[in-house]
């Protein structure tokens, strides 16, 4: 191990190409050999945890340009990932940029009452039906509709794209006393939606509802083994 006084610019950290690690101790740069005793542990439980984190981070990178609302402690990214980690585990091969449309993907978290919503029909037209009562809306309420769409780079490489738009109050129709949005798009089984209510700086807690089931192909034992193999297998 060598110790020298810092002069000029030093690279601090692990340098794999040189097999050394540099760090600062008491104002001096310390250089020592770095090596691994063996391959990284990758038990079934560890692999599942890493897969959940990987997919949650990938979903955030796709959703974040839509500026989702997560009002609480910590960054919006941290809050999203904490919630997304509760989604079903999907097993994805290494270096394959896949994201999947899963029911329950969070798009907002706040203190307003969540909006109950389901996919159905109104007057024969596909619709997103809510439990909002027209006469009970807050005078300053605003609404955002998040749309998630399952697209494909190729037949076996799906990815999710998110969109968001403001919903005007005159777009709502009434169905059995509750507000709904009508559109043929709500019949699309490769899309999902979440209607978020905003009042001032507050929002409702909402997640994506969808009929899409493609993600289920990536939750099987076969999918786990295929993905694990691309990482060198379980061990």
PDB file of C-alpha atoms in Angstrom:
ATOM      1  CA  UNK A   1       0.000   0.000   0.000  1.00  0.00           C
ATOM      2  CA  UNK A   2       1.308   3.450  -0.913  1.00  0.00           C
ATOM      3  CA  UNK A   3       0.428   6.798   0.605  1.00  0.00           C
ATOM      4  CA  UNK A   4       1.247  10.113  -1.013  1.00  0.00           C
ATOM      5  CA  UNK A   5       0.206  13.710  -0.540  1.00  0.00           C
ATOM      6  CA  UNK A   6      -2.463  14.905  -2.959  1.00  0.00           C
ATOM      7  CA  UNK A   7      -1.087  16.974  -5.817  1.00  0.00           C
ATOM      8  CA  UNK A   8      -3.242  18.013  -8.771  1.00  0.00           C
ATOM      9  CA  UNK A   9      -6.197  15.883  -9.866  1.00  0.00           C
ATOM     10  CA  UNK A  10      -6.622  12.377  -8.478  1.00  0.00           C
ATOM     11  CA  UNK A  11      -9.129   9.674  -9.479  1.00  0.00           C
ATOM     12  CA  UNK A  12     -10.778   8.457  -6.289  1.00  0.00           C
ATOM     13  CA  UNK A  13     -12.499   5.090  -6.331  1.00  0.00           C
ATOM     14  CA  UNK A  14     -12.049   1.626  -7.765  1.00  0.00           C
ATOM     15  CA  UNK A  15     -10.054   1.356 -11.013  1.00  0.00           C
ATOM     16  CA  UNK A  16     -10.754  -2.172 -12.330  1.00  0.00           C
ATOM     17  CA  UNK A  17      -8.323  -1.905 -15.250  1.00  0.00           C
ATOM     18  CA  UNK A  18      -5.443  -1.363 -12.820  1.00  0.00           C
ATOM     19  CA  UNK A  19      -6.731  -3.648 -10.085  1.00  0.00           C
ATOM     20  CA  UNK A  20      -6.459  -0.882  -7.489  1.00  0.00           C
ATOM     21  CA  UNK A  21      -8.690   1.272  -5.315  1.00  0.00           C
ATOM     22  CA  UNK A  22      -7.859   4.849  -4.354  1.00  0.00           C
ATOM     23  CA  UNK A  23      -9.321   6.735  -1.401  1.00  0.00           C
ATOM     24  CA  UNK A  24      -8.448   9.721   0.768  1.00  0.00           C
ATOM     25  CA  UNK A  25      -7.296   9.250   4.361  1.00  0.00           C
ATOM     26  CA  UNK A  26      -6.204  12.200   6.496  1.00  0.00           C
ATOM     27  CA  UNK A  27      -5.605  14.378   3.463  1.00  0.00           C
ATOM     28  CA  UNK A  28      -3.534  11.805   1.599  1.00  0.00           C
ATOM     29  CA  UNK A  29      -4.415   9.498  -1.283  1.00  0.00           C
ATOM     30  CA  UNK A  30      -4.162   5.824  -0.368  1.00  0.00           C
ATOM     31  CA  UNK A  31      -3.735   3.260  -3.134  1.00  0.00           C
ATOM     32  CA  UNK A  32      -4.332  -0.412  -2.443  1.00  0.00           C
ATOM     33  CA  UNK A  33      -4.925  -3.520  -4.473  1.00  0.00           C
ATOM     34  CA  UNK A  34      -8.570  -4.426  -5.047  1.00  0.00           C
ATOM     35  CA  UNK A  35      -9.794  -7.884  -5.842  1.00  0.00           C
ATOM     36  CA  UNK A  36     -12.896 -10.041  -5.553  1.00  0.00           C
ATOM     37  CA  UNK A  37     -12.995 -13.305  -3.669  1.00  0.00           C
ATOM     38  CA  UNK A  38     -15.497 -14.731  -6.154  1.00  0.00           C
ATOM     39  CA  UNK A  39     -18.573 -14.070  -8.248  1.00  0.00           C
ATOM     40  CA  UNK A  40     -21.379 -11.946  -6.870  1.00  0.00           C
ATOM     41  CA  UNK A  41     -23.926 -13.904  -4.867  1.00  0.00           C
ATOM     42  CA  UNK A  42     -27.159 -14.324  -6.808  1.00  0.00           C
ATOM     43  CA  UNK A  43     -29.651 -16.410  -4.861  1.00  0.00           C
ATOM     44  CA  UNK A  44     -33.227 -16.726  -6.049  1.00  0.00           C
ATOM     45  CA  UNK A  45     -34.388 -14.166  -3.471  1.00  0.00           C
ATOM     46  CA  UNK A  46     -31.599 -11.729  -4.310  1.00  0.00           C
ATOM     47  CA  UNK A  47     -32.250 -12.081  -8.020  1.00  0.00           C
ATOM     48  CA  UNK A  48     -35.970 -11.376  -7.570  1.00  0.00           C
ATOM     49  CA  UNK A  49     -35.206  -8.286  -5.492  1.00  0.00           C
ATOM     50  CA  UNK A  50     -32.763  -6.996  -8.103  1.00  0.00           C
ATOM     51  CA  UNK A  51     -35.266  -7.628 -10.886  1.00  0.00           C
ATOM     52  CA  UNK A  52     -37.957  -5.654  -9.038  1.00  0.00           C
ATOM     53  CA  UNK A  53     -35.579  -2.755  -8.525  1.00  0.00           C
ATOM     54  CA  UNK A  54     -34.364  -2.862 -12.113  1.00  0.00           C
ATOM     55  CA  UNK A  55     -37.876  -2.750 -13.573  1.00  0.00           C
ATOM     56  CA  UNK A  56     -39.059  -0.091 -11.106  1.00  0.00           C
ATOM     57  CA  UNK A  57     -36.147   2.188 -12.072  1.00  0.00           C
ATOM     58  CA  UNK A  58     -36.786   1.588 -15.774  1.00  0.00           C
ATOM     59  CA  UNK A  59     -40.474   2.475 -15.348  1.00  0.00           C
ATOM     60  CA  UNK A  60     -39.534   5.668 -13.524  1.00  0.00           C
ATOM     61  CA  UNK A  61     -37.233   6.733 -16.342  1.00  0.00           C
ATOM     62  CA  UNK A  62     -40.170   6.326 -18.727  1.00  0.00           C
ATOM     63  CA  UNK A  63     -42.793   7.969 -16.505  1.00  0.00           C
ATOM     64  CA  UNK A  64     -40.753  10.877 -15.125  1.00  0.00           C
ATOM     65  CA  UNK A  65     -41.017  13.125 -18.245  1.00  0.00           C
ATOM     66  CA  UNK A  66     -44.784  13.234 -17.542  1.00  0.00           C
ATOM     67  CA  UNK A  67     -44.039  14.920 -14.195  1.00  0.00           C
ATOM     68  CA  UNK A  68     -46.048  12.607 -11.925  1.00  0.00           C
ATOM     69  CA  UNK A  69     -47.196  13.942  -8.562  1.00  0.00           C
ATOM     70  CA  UNK A  70     -45.770  12.317  -5.440  1.00  0.00           C
ATOM     71  CA  UNK A  71     -46.352  14.609  -2.483  1.00  0.00           C
ATOM     72  CA  UNK A  72     -44.582  13.451   0.645  1.00  0.00           C
ATOM     73  CA  UNK A  73     -41.180  12.828   2.159  1.00  0.00           C
ATOM     74  CA  UNK A  74     -38.275  12.093  -0.142  1.00  0.00           C
ATOM     75  CA  UNK A  75     -37.840  12.693  -3.843  1.00  0.00           C
ATOM     76  CA  UNK A  76     -40.598  11.839  -6.313  1.00  0.00           C
ATOM     77  CA  UNK A  77     -38.308   9.141  -7.710  1.00  0.00           C
ATOM     78  CA  UNK A  78     -37.821   7.555  -4.293  1.00  0.00           C
ATOM     79  CA  UNK A  79     -41.556   7.608  -3.555  1.00  0.00           C
ATOM     80  CA  UNK A  80     -42.395   6.093  -6.931  1.00  0.00           C
ATOM     81  CA  UNK A  81     -39.868   3.282  -6.602  1.00  0.00           C
ATOM     82  CA  UNK A  82     -41.005   2.470  -3.055  1.00  0.00           C
ATOM     83  CA  UNK A  83     -44.529   1.946  -4.383  1.00  0.00           C
ATOM     84  CA  UNK A  84     -43.479   0.239  -7.629  1.00  0.00           C
ATOM     85  CA  UNK A  85     -41.468  -2.354  -5.695  1.00  0.00           C
ATOM     86  CA  UNK A  86     -44.814  -3.760  -4.527  1.00  0.00           C
ATOM     87  CA  UNK A  87     -45.789  -4.684  -8.109  1.00  0.00           C
ATOM     88  CA  UNK A  88     -45.513  -8.307  -9.316  1.00  0.00           C
ATOM     89  CA  UNK A  89     -41.915  -9.310 -10.072  1.00  0.00           C
ATOM     90  CA  UNK A  90     -41.125  -9.546 -13.767  1.00  0.00           C
ATOM     91  CA  UNK A  91     -37.982 -11.358 -14.909  1.00  0.00           C
ATOM     92  CA  UNK A  92     -36.110  -9.674 -17.745  1.00  0.00           C
ATOM     93  CA  UNK A  93     -32.933 -10.767 -19.561  1.00  0.00           C
ATOM     94  CA  UNK A  94     -29.756  -8.779 -19.027  1.00  0.00           C
ATOM     95  CA  UNK A  95     -29.123  -5.816 -21.345  1.00  0.00           C
ATOM     96  CA  UNK A  96     -32.654  -6.034 -22.747  1.00  0.00           C
ATOM     97  CA  UNK A  97     -34.368  -2.656 -22.423  1.00  0.00           C
ATOM     98  CA  UNK A  98     -37.836  -3.997 -21.582  1.00  0.00           C
ATOM     99  CA  UNK A  99     -40.589  -2.304 -19.583  1.00  0.00           C
ATOM    100  CA  UNK A 100     -44.006  -3.818 -19.023  1.00  0.00           C
ATOM    101  CA  UNK A 101     -47.493  -2.454 -18.475  1.00  0.00           C
ATOM    102  CA  UNK A 102     -48.569  -3.864 -15.110  1.00  0.00           C
ATOM    103  CA  UNK A 103     -51.834  -3.099 -13.290  1.00  0.00           C
ATOM    104  CA  UNK A 104     -51.104  -0.869 -10.318  1.00  0.00           C
ATOM    105  CA  UNK A 105     -48.198   1.200 -11.658  1.00  0.00           C
ATOM    106  CA  UNK A 106     -48.304   4.297  -9.409  1.00  0.00           C
ATOM    107  CA  UNK A 107     -48.602   7.722 -11.037  1.00  0.00           C
ATOM    108  CA  UNK A 108     -49.411   9.882  -8.004  1.00  0.00           C
ATOM    109  CA  UNK A 109     -49.455   9.897  -4.230  1.00  0.00           C
ATOM    110  CA  UNK A 110     -51.091  12.572  -2.096  1.00  0.00           C
ATOM    111  CA  UNK A 111     -53.582  13.233   0.679  1.00  0.00           C
ATOM    112  CA  UNK A 112     -56.732  13.691  -1.406  1.00  0.00           C
ATOM    113  CA  UNK A 113     -59.243  10.851  -1.457  1.00  0.00           C
ATOM    114  CA  UNK A 114     -58.306   8.323  -4.189  1.00  0.00           C
ATOM    115  CA  UNK A 115     -60.673   8.255  -7.148  1.00  0.00           C
ATOM    116  CA  UNK A 116     -62.295   4.873  -7.629  1.00  0.00           C
ATOM    117  CA  UNK A 117     -62.167   4.020 -11.327  1.00  0.00           C
ATOM    118  CA  UNK A 118     -62.883   1.061 -13.558  1.00  0.00           C
ATOM    119  CA  UNK A 119     -63.101   0.238 -17.242  1.00  0.00           C
ATOM    120  CA  UNK A 120     -66.590  -0.271 -18.572  1.00  0.00           C
ATOM    121  CA  UNK A 121     -69.105   1.130 -21.044  1.00  0.00           C
ATOM    122  CA  UNK A 122     -71.469   4.085 -21.027  1.00  0.00           C
ATOM    123  CA  UNK A 123     -74.281   4.095 -23.575  1.00  0.00           C
ATOM    124  CA  UNK A 124     -72.471   1.371 -25.507  1.00  0.00           C
ATOM    125  CA  UNK A 125     -69.179   3.270 -25.694  1.00  0.00           C
ATOM    126  CA  UNK A 126     -66.008   2.159 -23.853  1.00  0.00           C
ATOM    127  CA  UNK A 127     -65.441   4.356 -20.815  1.00  0.00           C
ATOM    128  CA  UNK A 128     -63.371   5.062 -17.743  1.00  0.00           C
ATOM    129  CA  UNK A 129     -65.987   5.159 -15.001  1.00  0.00           C
ATOM    130  CA  UNK A 130     -65.211   6.885 -11.694  1.00  0.00           C
ATOM    131  CA  UNK A 131     -66.921   7.175  -8.327  1.00  0.00           C
ATOM    132  CA  UNK A 132     -66.859  10.996  -8.484  1.00  0.00           C
ATOM    133  CA  UNK A 133     -70.226  12.665  -8.000  1.00  0.00           C
ATOM    134  CA  UNK A 134     -70.821  15.640 -10.280  1.00  0.00           C
ATOM    135  CA  UNK A 135     -72.403  17.715  -7.512  1.00  0.00           C
ATOM    136  CA  UNK A 136     -69.580  17.076  -5.046  1.00  0.00           C
ATOM    137  CA  UNK A 137     -66.602  18.373  -7.041  1.00  0.00           C
ATOM    138  CA  UNK A 138     -64.360  20.936  -5.398  1.00  0.00           C
ATOM    139  CA  UNK A 139     -64.691  24.288  -7.214  1.00  0.00           C
ATOM    140  CA  UNK A 140     -60.936  24.379  -7.862  1.00  0.00           C
ATOM    141  CA  UNK A 141     -60.502  20.725  -8.796  1.00  0.00           C
ATOM    142  CA  UNK A 142     -58.408  19.926 -11.870  1.00  0.00           C
ATOM    143  CA  UNK A 143     -57.830  16.542 -13.467  1.00  0.00           C
ATOM    144  CA  UNK A 144     -54.957  14.837 -15.263  1.00  0.00           C
ATOM    145  CA  UNK A 145     -55.349  11.651 -17.261  1.00  0.00           C
ATOM    146  CA  UNK A 146     -52.243   9.448 -17.403  1.00  0.00           C
ATOM    147  CA  UNK A 147     -52.142   6.913 -20.226  1.00  0.00           C
ATOM    148  CA  UNK A 148     -49.713   3.991 -20.375  1.00  0.00           C
ATOM    149  CA  UNK A 149     -49.279   2.123 -23.649  1.00  0.00           C
ATOM    150  CA  UNK A 150     -47.554  -1.213 -24.250  1.00  0.00           C
ATOM    151  CA  UNK A 151     -45.477  -0.843 -27.401  1.00  0.00           C
ATOM    152  CA  UNK A 152     -42.796  -3.040 -28.982  1.00  0.00           C
ATOM    153  CA  UNK A 153     -39.253  -2.537 -30.258  1.00  0.00           C
ATOM    154  CA  UNK A 154     -39.745  -5.982 -31.814  1.00  0.00           C
ATOM    155  CA  UNK A 155     -42.068  -8.928 -31.241  1.00  0.00           C
ATOM    156  CA  UNK A 156     -40.212 -10.054 -28.104  1.00  0.00           C
ATOM    157  CA  UNK A 157     -39.034  -6.663 -26.776  1.00  0.00           C
ATOM    158  CA  UNK A 158     -41.939  -4.678 -25.313  1.00  0.00           C
ATOM    159  CA  UNK A 159     -41.722  -1.269 -23.692  1.00  0.00           C
ATOM    160  CA  UNK A 160     -44.140   1.134 -22.005  1.00  0.00           C
ATOM    161  CA  UNK A 161     -44.741   4.720 -23.059  1.00  0.00           C
ATOM    162  CA  UNK A 162     -46.609   7.182 -20.836  1.00  0.00           C
ATOM    163  CA  UNK A 163     -48.640  10.232 -21.794  1.00  0.00           C
ATOM    164  CA  UNK A 164     -50.465  12.780 -19.664  1.00  0.00           C
ATOM    165  CA  UNK A 165     -53.026  15.429 -20.496  1.00  0.00           C
ATOM    166  CA  UNK A 166     -55.369  17.758 -18.670  1.00  0.00           C
ATOM    167  CA  UNK A 167     -59.048  16.761 -18.706  1.00  0.00           C
ATOM    168  CA  UNK A 168     -61.645  19.507 -19.106  1.00  0.00           C
ATOM    169  CA  UNK A 169     -64.761  19.286 -16.938  1.00  0.00           C
ATOM    170  CA  UNK A 170     -66.971  19.362 -20.049  1.00  0.00           C
ATOM    171  CA  UNK A 171     -65.376  16.079 -21.193  1.00  0.00           C
ATOM    172  CA  UNK A 172     -67.061  14.155 -18.376  1.00  0.00           C
ATOM    173  CA  UNK A 173     -70.395  12.448 -18.823  1.00  0.00           C
ATOM    174  CA  UNK A 174     -72.662  11.151 -16.087  1.00  0.00           C
ATOM    175  CA  UNK A 175     -73.313   7.444 -15.624  1.00  0.00           C
ATOM    176  CA  UNK A 176     -75.559   6.371 -12.736  1.00  0.00           C
ATOM    177  CA  UNK A 177     -74.766   9.634 -10.992  1.00  0.00           C
ATOM    178  CA  UNK A 178     -71.000   9.251 -11.365  1.00  0.00           C
ATOM    179  CA  UNK A 179     -68.570  10.956 -13.724  1.00  0.00           C
ATOM    180  CA  UNK A 180     -67.029   9.025 -16.601  1.00  0.00           C
ATOM    181  CA  UNK A 181     -64.897   9.583 -19.676  1.00  0.00           C
ATOM    182  CA  UNK A 182     -66.078   7.997 -22.920  1.00  0.00           C
ATOM    183  CA  UNK A 183     -63.698   7.040 -25.719  1.00  0.00           C
ATOM    184  CA  UNK A 184     -63.196   4.021 -27.957  1.00  0.00           C
ATOM    185  CA  UNK A 185     -59.567   3.985 -26.759  1.00  0.00           C
ATOM    186  CA  UNK A 186     -60.718   2.639 -23.378  1.00  0.00           C
ATOM    187  CA  UNK A 187     -61.320  -0.712 -25.094  1.00  0.00           C
ATOM    188  CA  UNK A 188     -57.647  -1.030 -26.060  1.00  0.00           C
ATOM    189  CA  UNK A 189     -56.153  -3.989 -24.179  1.00  0.00           C
ATOM    190  CA  UNK A 190     -52.616  -2.680 -24.664  1.00  0.00           C
ATOM    191  CA  UNK A 191     -53.306   0.557 -22.783  1.00  0.00           C
ATOM    192  CA  UNK A 192     -53.929   1.596 -19.192  1.00  0.00           C
ATOM    193  CA  UNK A 193     -55.150   4.761 -17.468  1.00  0.00           C
ATOM    194  CA  UNK A 194     -55.216   6.678 -14.209  1.00  0.00           C
ATOM    195  CA  UNK A 195     -57.260   9.818 -13.527  1.00  0.00           C
ATOM    196  CA  UNK A 196     -55.627  12.090 -10.932  1.00  0.00           C
ATOM    197  CA  UNK A 197     -57.425  14.898  -9.115  1.00  0.00           C
ATOM    198  CA  UNK A 198     -55.497  18.054  -8.224  1.00  0.00           C
ATOM    199  CA  UNK A 199     -56.580  20.730  -5.767  1.00  0.00           C
ATOM    200  CA  UNK A 200     -53.949  23.389  -5.260  1.00  0.00           C
ATOM    201  CA  UNK A 201     -50.700  21.597  -4.393  1.00  0.00           C
ATOM    202  CA  UNK A 202     -52.455  18.403  -3.363  1.00  0.00           C
ATOM    203  CA  UNK A 203     -53.376  15.327  -5.372  1.00  0.00           C
ATOM    204  CA  UNK A 204     -55.168  12.005  -5.122  1.00  0.00           C
ATOM    205  CA  UNK A 205     -53.263   8.740  -4.924  1.00  0.00           C
ATOM    206  CA  UNK A 206     -53.757   6.813  -8.156  1.00  0.00           C
ATOM    207  CA  UNK A 207     -52.338   3.901 -10.107  1.00  0.00           C
ATOM    208  CA  UNK A 208     -52.800   2.516 -13.602  1.00  0.00           C
ATOM    209  CA  UNK A 209     -55.754   0.248 -14.373  1.00  0.00           C
ATOM    210  CA  UNK A 210     -55.478  -1.914 -17.479  1.00  0.00           C
ATOM    211  CA  UNK A 211     -56.665  -5.071 -19.173  1.00  0.00           C
ATOM    212  CA  UNK A 212     -53.153  -5.761 -20.482  1.00  0.00           C
ATOM    213  CA  UNK A 213     -51.835  -9.167 -19.406  1.00  0.00           C
ATOM    214  CA  UNK A 214     -48.602  -9.351 -21.426  1.00  0.00           C
ATOM    215  CA  UNK A 215     -46.538  -8.914 -18.253  1.00  0.00           C
ATOM    216  CA  UNK A 216     -47.726 -12.318 -16.997  1.00  0.00           C
ATOM    217  CA  UNK A 217     -45.418 -14.038 -19.516  1.00  0.00           C
ATOM    218  CA  UNK A 218     -42.490 -12.548 -17.584  1.00  0.00           C
ATOM    219  CA  UNK A 219     -43.587 -13.776 -14.145  1.00  0.00           C
ATOM    220  CA  UNK A 220     -43.245 -17.517 -14.770  1.00  0.00           C
ATOM    221  CA  UNK A 221     -40.577 -19.952 -13.610  1.00  0.00           C
ATOM    222  CA  UNK A 222     -39.395 -20.244 -17.210  1.00  0.00           C
ATOM    223  CA  UNK A 223     -38.982 -16.468 -17.439  1.00  0.00           C
ATOM    224  CA  UNK A 224     -37.030 -16.458 -14.164  1.00  0.00           C
ATOM    225  CA  UNK A 225     -34.637 -19.165 -15.350  1.00  0.00           C
ATOM    226  CA  UNK A 226     -34.119 -17.505 -18.743  1.00  0.00           C
ATOM    227  CA  UNK A 227     -33.398 -14.128 -17.167  1.00  0.00           C
ATOM    228  CA  UNK A 228     -31.133 -15.629 -14.493  1.00  0.00           C
ATOM    229  CA  UNK A 229     -29.152 -17.506 -17.146  1.00  0.00           C
ATOM    230  CA  UNK A 230     -28.363 -14.222 -18.906  1.00  0.00           C
ATOM    231  CA  UNK A 231     -26.811 -13.026 -15.626  1.00  0.00           C
ATOM    232  CA  UNK A 232     -24.735 -16.187 -15.186  1.00  0.00           C
ATOM    233  CA  UNK A 233     -27.364 -18.239 -13.368  1.00  0.00           C
ATOM    234  CA  UNK A 234     -28.516 -18.465  -9.765  1.00  0.00           C
ATOM    235  CA  UNK A 235     -25.902 -19.268  -7.149  1.00  0.00           C
TER     236      UNK A 235
END
